[in-house]
Structures are given as C-alpha cells and as structure tokens.
PDB file of N, CA and C in Angstrom:
ATOM      1  N   MET A1215      61.182  71.845 118.060  1.00 57.00           N
ATOM      2  CA  MET A1215      62.205  70.851 118.236  1.00 57.00           C
ATOM      3  C   MET A1215      61.661  69.468 117.899  1.00 57.00           C
ATOM      4  N   CYS A1216      60.445  69.185 118.290  1.00 66.00           N
ATOM      5  CA  CYS A1216      59.829  67.894 117.994  1.00 66.00           C
ATOM      6  C   CYS A1216      59.636  67.741 116.491  1.00 66.00           C
ATOM      7  N   ARG A1217      59.290  68.826 115.836  1.00 75.00           N
ATOM      8  CA  ARG A1217      59.075  68.773 114.396  1.00 75.00           C
ATOM      9  C   ARG A1217      60.364  68.402 113.675  1.00 75.00           C
ATOM     10  N   ASP A1218      61.497  68.952 114.106  1.00 78.00           N
ATOM     11  CA  ASP A1218      62.777  68.627 113.494  1.00 78.00           C
ATOM     12  C   ASP A1218      63.119  67.160 113.688  1.00 78.00           C
ATOM     13  N   GLU A1219      62.808  66.649 114.869  1.00 80.00           N
ATOM     14  CA  GLU A1219      63.088  65.238 115.145  1.00 80.00           C
ATOM     15  C   GLU A1219      62.250  64.334 114.255  1.00 80.00           C
ATOM     16  N   HIS A1220      60.980  64.652 114.094  1.00 81.00           N
ATOM     17  CA  HIS A1220      60.104  63.826 113.261  1.00 81.00           C
ATOM     18  C   HIS A1220      60.477  63.929 111.792  1.00 81.00           C
ATOM     19  N   THR A1221      60.875  65.108 111.353  1.00 84.00           N
ATOM     20  CA  THR A1221      61.280  65.286 109.962  1.00 84.00           C
ATOM     21  C   THR A1221      62.536  64.489 109.663  1.00 84.00           C
ATOM     22  N   SER A1222      63.496  64.526 110.571  1.00 82.00           N
ATOM     23  CA  SER A1222      64.721  63.765 110.343  1.00 82.00           C
ATOM     24  C   SER A1222      64.460  62.268 110.429  1.00 82.00           C
ATOM     25  N   ARG A1223      63.548  61.862 111.297  1.00 83.00           N
ATOM     26  CA  ARG A1223      63.198  60.445 111.407  1.00 83.00           C
ATOM     27  C   ARG A1223      62.466  59.971 110.146  1.00 83.00           C
ATOM     28  N   ALA A1224      61.636  60.829 109.565  1.00 86.00           N
ATOM     29  CA  ALA A1224      60.914  60.471 108.351  1.00 86.00           C
ATOM     30  C   ALA A1224      61.865  60.343 107.164  1.00 86.00           C
ATOM     31  N   GLY A1225      62.958  61.028 107.192  1.00 89.00           N
ATOM     32  CA  GLY A1225      63.940  60.934 106.118  1.00 89.00           C
ATOM     33  C   GLY A1225      64.746  59.657 106.154  1.00 89.00           C
ATOM     34  N   LEU A1226      64.676  58.915 107.238  1.00 92.00           N
ATOM     35  CA  LEU A1226      65.443  57.670 107.338  1.00 92.00           C
ATOM     36  C   LEU A1226      64.845  56.546 106.499  1.00 92.00           C
ATOM     37  N   GLY A1227      63.546  56.593 106.246  1.00 91.00           N
ATOM     38  CA  GLY A1227      62.901  55.538 105.461  1.00 91.00           C
ATOM     39  C   GLY A1227      63.454  55.436 104.051  1.00 91.00           C
ATOM     40  N   PRO A1228      63.414  56.517 103.277  1.00 93.00           N
ATOM     41  CA  PRO A1228      63.985  56.453 101.936  1.00 93.00           C
ATOM     42  C   PRO A1228      65.481  56.134 101.946  1.00 93.00           C
ATOM     43  N   LEU A1229      66.177  56.629 102.938  1.00 94.00           N
ATOM     44  CA  LEU A1229      67.609  56.328 103.048  1.00 94.00           C
ATOM     45  C   LEU A1229      67.840  54.839 103.288  1.00 94.00           C
ATOM     46  N   ALA A1230      67.032  54.237 104.150  1.00 95.00           N
ATOM     47  CA  ALA A1230      67.166  52.808 104.442  1.00 95.00           C
ATOM     48  C   ALA A1230      66.797  51.961 103.224  1.00 95.00           C
ATOM     49  N   ILE A1231      65.746  52.346 102.514  1.00 95.00           N
ATOM     50  CA  ILE A1231      65.356  51.598 101.311  1.00 95.00           C
ATOM     51  C   ILE A1231      66.450  51.719 100.248  1.00 95.00           C
ATOM     52  N   GLY A1232      67.026  52.888 100.104  1.00 95.00           N
ATOM     53  CA  GLY A1232      68.129  53.069  99.154  1.00 95.00           C
ATOM     54  C   GLY A1232      69.353  52.265  99.545  1.00 95.00           C
ATOM     55  N   ALA A1233      69.651  52.215 100.847  1.00 96.00           N
ATOM     56  CA  ALA A1233      70.786  51.418 101.318  1.00 96.00           C
ATOM     57  C   ALA A1233      70.536  49.933 101.078  1.00 96.00           C
ATOM     58  N   LEU A1234      69.303  49.495 101.263  1.00 96.00           N
ATOM     59  CA  LEU A1234      68.965  48.097 100.989  1.00 96.00           C
ATOM     60  C   LEU A1234      69.127  47.790  99.509  1.00 96.00           C
ATOM     61  N   HIS A1235      68.721  48.710  98.663  1.00 96.00           N
ATOM     62  CA  HIS A1235      68.892  48.536  97.215  1.00 96.00           C
ATOM     63  C   HIS A1235      70.371  48.467  96.850  1.00 96.00           C
ATOM     64  N   ASP A1236      71.175  49.341  97.441  1.00 96.00           N
ATOM     65  CA  ASP A1236      72.615  49.325  97.164  1.00 96.00           C
ATOM     66  C   ASP A1236      73.265  48.043  97.657  1.00 96.00           C
ATOM     67  N   ALA A1237      72.821  47.546  98.808  1.00 97.00           N
ATOM     68  CA  ALA A1237      73.427  46.341  99.380  1.00 97.00           C
ATOM     69  C   ALA A1237      73.076  45.091  98.581  1.00 97.00           C
ATOM     70  N   THR A1238      71.862  45.043  98.035  1.00 96.00           N
ATOM     71  CA  THR A1238      71.432  43.834  97.335  1.00 96.00           C
ATOM     72  C   THR A1238      71.570  43.946  95.824  1.00 96.00           C
ATOM     73  N   GLY A1239      71.586  45.164  95.299  1.00 96.00           N
ATOM     74  CA  GLY A1239      71.676  45.351  93.857  1.00 96.00           C
ATOM     75  C   GLY A1239      70.366  45.095  93.133  1.00 96.00           C
ATOM     76  N   SER A1240      69.280  44.980  93.877  1.00 96.00           N
ATOM     77  CA  SER A1240      67.980  44.707  93.293  1.00 96.00           C
ATOM     78  C   SER A1240      66.916  45.483  94.058  1.00 96.00           C
ATOM     79  N   TRP A1241      65.833  45.794  93.369  1.00 96.00           N
ATOM     80  CA  TRP A1241      64.733  46.477  94.021  1.00 96.00           C
ATOM     81  C   TRP A1241      63.785  45.498  94.707  1.00 96.00           C
ATOM     82  N   THR A1242      63.905  44.216  94.427  1.00 97.00           N
ATOM     83  CA  THR A1242      62.965  43.240  94.981  1.00 97.00           C
ATOM     84  C   THR A1242      62.955  43.221  96.512  1.00 97.00           C
ATOM     85  N   PRO A1243      64.108  43.152  97.197  1.00 96.00           N
ATOM     86  CA  PRO A1243      64.037  43.177  98.669  1.00 96.00           C
ATOM     87  C   PRO A1243      63.441  44.469  99.226  1.00 96.00           C
ATOM     88  N   ALA A1244      63.719  45.585  98.567  1.00 95.00           N
ATOM     89  CA  ALA A1244      63.163  46.861  99.030  1.00 95.00           C
ATOM     90  C   ALA A1244      61.643  46.869  98.885  1.00 95.00           C
ATOM     91  N   ILE A1245      61.153  46.333  97.775  1.00 96.00           N
ATOM     92  CA  ILE A1245      59.701  46.263  97.562  1.00 96.00           C
ATOM     93  C   ILE A1245      59.067  45.324  98.585  1.00 96.00           C
ATOM     94  N   VAL A1246      59.735  44.216  98.892  1.00 97.00           N
ATOM     95  CA  VAL A1246      59.211  43.267  99.887  1.00 97.00           C
ATOM     96  C   VAL A1246      59.125  43.933 101.258  1.00 97.00           C
ATOM     97  N   VAL A1247      60.133  44.710 101.622  1.00 96.00           N
ATOM     98  CA  VAL A1247      60.105  45.420 102.906  1.00 96.00           C
ATOM     99  C   VAL A1247      58.958  46.428 102.928  1.00 96.00           C
ATOM    100  N   LEU A1248      58.781  47.159 101.848  1.00 95.00           N
ATOM    101  CA  LEU A1248      57.684  48.135 101.793  1.00 95.00           C
ATOM    102  C   LEU A1248      56.325  47.460 101.872  1.00 95.00           C
ATOM    103  N   LEU A1249      56.172  46.322 101.194  1.00 96.00           N
ATOM    104  CA  LEU A1249      54.906  45.593 101.272  1.00 96.00           C
ATOM    105  C   LEU A1249      54.672  45.031 102.677  1.00 96.00           C
ATOM    106  N   ALA A1250      55.740  44.587 103.333  1.00 96.00           N
ATOM    107  CA  ALA A1250      55.598  44.088 104.705  1.00 96.00           C
ATOM    108  C   ALA A1250      55.194  45.208 105.658  1.00 96.00           C
ATOM    109  N   LEU A1251      55.688  46.413 105.420  1.00 93.00           N
ATOM    110  CA  LEU A1251      55.304  47.551 106.252  1.00 93.00           C
ATOM    111  C   LEU A1251      53.893  48.032 105.935  1.00 93.00           C
ATOM    112  N   LEU A1252      53.407  47.710 104.760  1.00 95.00           N
ATOM    113  CA  LEU A1252      52.069  48.130 104.361  1.00 95.00           C
ATOM    114  C   LEU A1252      50.979  47.360 105.109  1.00 95.00           C
ATOM    115  N   VAL A1253      51.243  46.110 105.477  1.00 96.00           N
ATOM    116  CA  VAL A1253      50.225  45.270 106.118  1.00 96.00           C
ATOM    117  C   VAL A1253      49.739  45.866 107.442  1.00 96.00           C
ATOM    118  N   PRO A1254      50.625  46.221 108.391  1.00 95.00           N
ATOM    119  CA  PRO A1254      50.087  46.818 109.621  1.00 95.00           C
ATOM    120  C   PRO A1254      49.420  48.174 109.388  1.00 95.00           C
ATOM    121  N   GLN A1255      49.904  48.922 108.400  1.00 94.00           N
ATOM    122  CA  GLN A1255      49.268  50.200 108.090  1.00 94.00           C
ATOM    123  C   GLN A1255      47.849  49.983 107.565  1.00 94.00           C
ATOM    124  N   LEU A1256      47.662  48.934 106.786  1.00 96.00           N
ATOM    125  CA  LEU A1256      46.333  48.628 106.254  1.00 96.00           C
ATOM    126  C   LEU A1256      45.359  48.318 107.383  1.00 96.00           C
ATOM    127  N   PHE A1257      45.751  47.449 108.311  1.00 95.00           N
ATOM    128  CA  PHE A1257      44.853  47.078 109.397  1.00 95.00           C
ATOM    129  C   PHE A1257      44.604  48.245 110.355  1.00 95.00           C
ATOM    130  N   THR A1258      45.608  49.065 110.590  1.00 95.00           N
ATOM    131  CA  THR A1258      45.422  50.241 111.435  1.00 95.00           C
ATOM    132  C   THR A1258      44.463  51.225 110.785  1.00 95.00           C
ATOM    133  N   GLY A1259      44.611  51.433 109.483  1.00 94.00           N
ATOM    134  CA  GLY A1259      43.720  52.340 108.771  1.00 94.00           C
ATOM    135  C   GLY A1259      42.291  51.836 108.737  1.00 94.00           C
ATOM    136  N   LEU A1260      42.115  50.541 108.512  1.00 94.00           N
ATOM    137  CA  LEU A1260      40.762  49.977 108.496  1.00 94.00           C
ATOM    138  C   LEU A1260      40.112  50.057 109.876  1.00 94.00           C
ATOM    139  N   ALA A1261      40.890  49.823 110.920  1.00 92.00           N
ATOM    140  CA  ALA A1261      40.345  49.888 112.276  1.00 92.00           C
ATOM    141  C   ALA A1261      39.959  51.320 112.650  1.00 92.00           C
ATOM    142  N   SER A1262      40.743  52.283 112.213  1.00 91.00           N
ATOM    143  CA  SER A1262      40.432  53.668 112.580  1.00 91.00           C
ATOM    144  C   SER A1262      39.329  54.266 111.715  1.00 91.00           C
ATOM    145  N   ALA A1263      39.028  53.658 110.578  1.00 91.00           N
ATOM    146  CA  ALA A1263      38.010  54.215 109.679  1.00 91.00           C
ATOM    147  C   ALA A1263      36.638  53.578 109.853  1.00 91.00           C
ATOM    148  N   ARG A1264      36.500  52.647 110.775  1.00 88.00           N
ATOM    149  CA  ARG A1264      35.195  51.997 110.933  1.00 88.00           C
ATOM    150  C   ARG A1264      34.188  52.959 111.564  1.00 88.00           C
ATOM    151  N   ASN A1265      32.928  52.693 111.315  1.00 87.00           N
ATOM    152  CA  ASN A1265      31.865  53.527 111.874  1.00 87.00           C
ATOM    153  C   ASN A1265      31.673  53.190 113.344  1.00 87.00           C
ATOM    154  N   ARG A1266      31.711  54.187 114.170  1.00 83.00           N
ATOM    155  CA  ARG A1266      31.408  53.988 115.580  1.00 83.00           C
ATOM    156  C   ARG A1266      30.928  55.310 116.165  1.00 83.00           C
ATOM    157  N   TYR A1267      30.182  55.184 117.237  1.00 83.00           N
ATOM    158  CA  TYR A1267      29.586  56.352 117.881  1.00 83.00           C
ATOM    159  C   TYR A1267      30.092  56.450 119.302  1.00 83.00           C
ATOM    160  N   ILE A1268      30.228  57.660 119.747  1.00 81.00           N
ATOM    161  CA  ILE A1268      30.641  57.904 121.122  1.00 81.00           C
ATOM    162  C   ILE A1268      29.388  58.157 121.933  1.00 81.00           C
ATOM    163  N   GLU A1269      29.170  57.334 122.922  1.00 85.00           N
ATOM    164  CA  GLU A1269      28.006  57.463 123.791  1.00 85.00           C
ATOM    165  C   GLU A1269      28.288  58.495 124.892  1.00 85.00           C
ATOM    166  N   PRO A1270      27.300  59.283 125.231  1.00 84.00           N
ATOM    167  CA  PRO A1270      27.508  60.240 126.317  1.00 84.00           C
ATOM    168  C   PRO A1270      27.646  59.510 127.657  1.00 84.00           C
ATOM    169  N   ARG A1271      28.399  60.124 128.524  1.00 80.00           N
ATOM    170  CA  ARG A1271      28.568  59.538 129.866  1.00 80.00           C
ATOM    171  C   ARG A1271      27.289  59.683 130.664  1.00 80.00           C
ATOM    172  N   PRO A1272      26.967  58.672 131.472  1.00 71.00           N
ATOM    173  CA  PRO A1272      25.732  58.781 132.292  1.00 71.00           C
ATOM    174  C   PRO A1272      25.889  59.746 133.447  1.00 71.00           C
TER     175      PRO A1272
END
C-alpha cells in the first residue's frame, strides 16, 4: 500500500511540470522550478556522501 502511494506521488512531479508548461506556454518557468528543486538535492547529496566514521560506543 505504501508503494502505491509513493508511486502515485512520484507521478505528480511530471504532471505538475507539464501543467506549468501548459499554463505559461514556455519551458523556462518549468526549468527554473526544476533548477530550484535541484539546489536542496545537491546539498543533501553532498552532506550524505562525505567521509565519516562511526565510533564504537564506550
């Protein structure tokens, strides 16, 4: 059931970008939205990919 919810939620992104394109008649606002969403993904990815070690508990 959770998988169906996530799959349907993931399908909303392309639908929203397409609706934005239809509303504006240009791809520029859609590209700007995608680039704006890319910024937090970049910082999250860089933070999760840094080298770190897990110390054992005393």
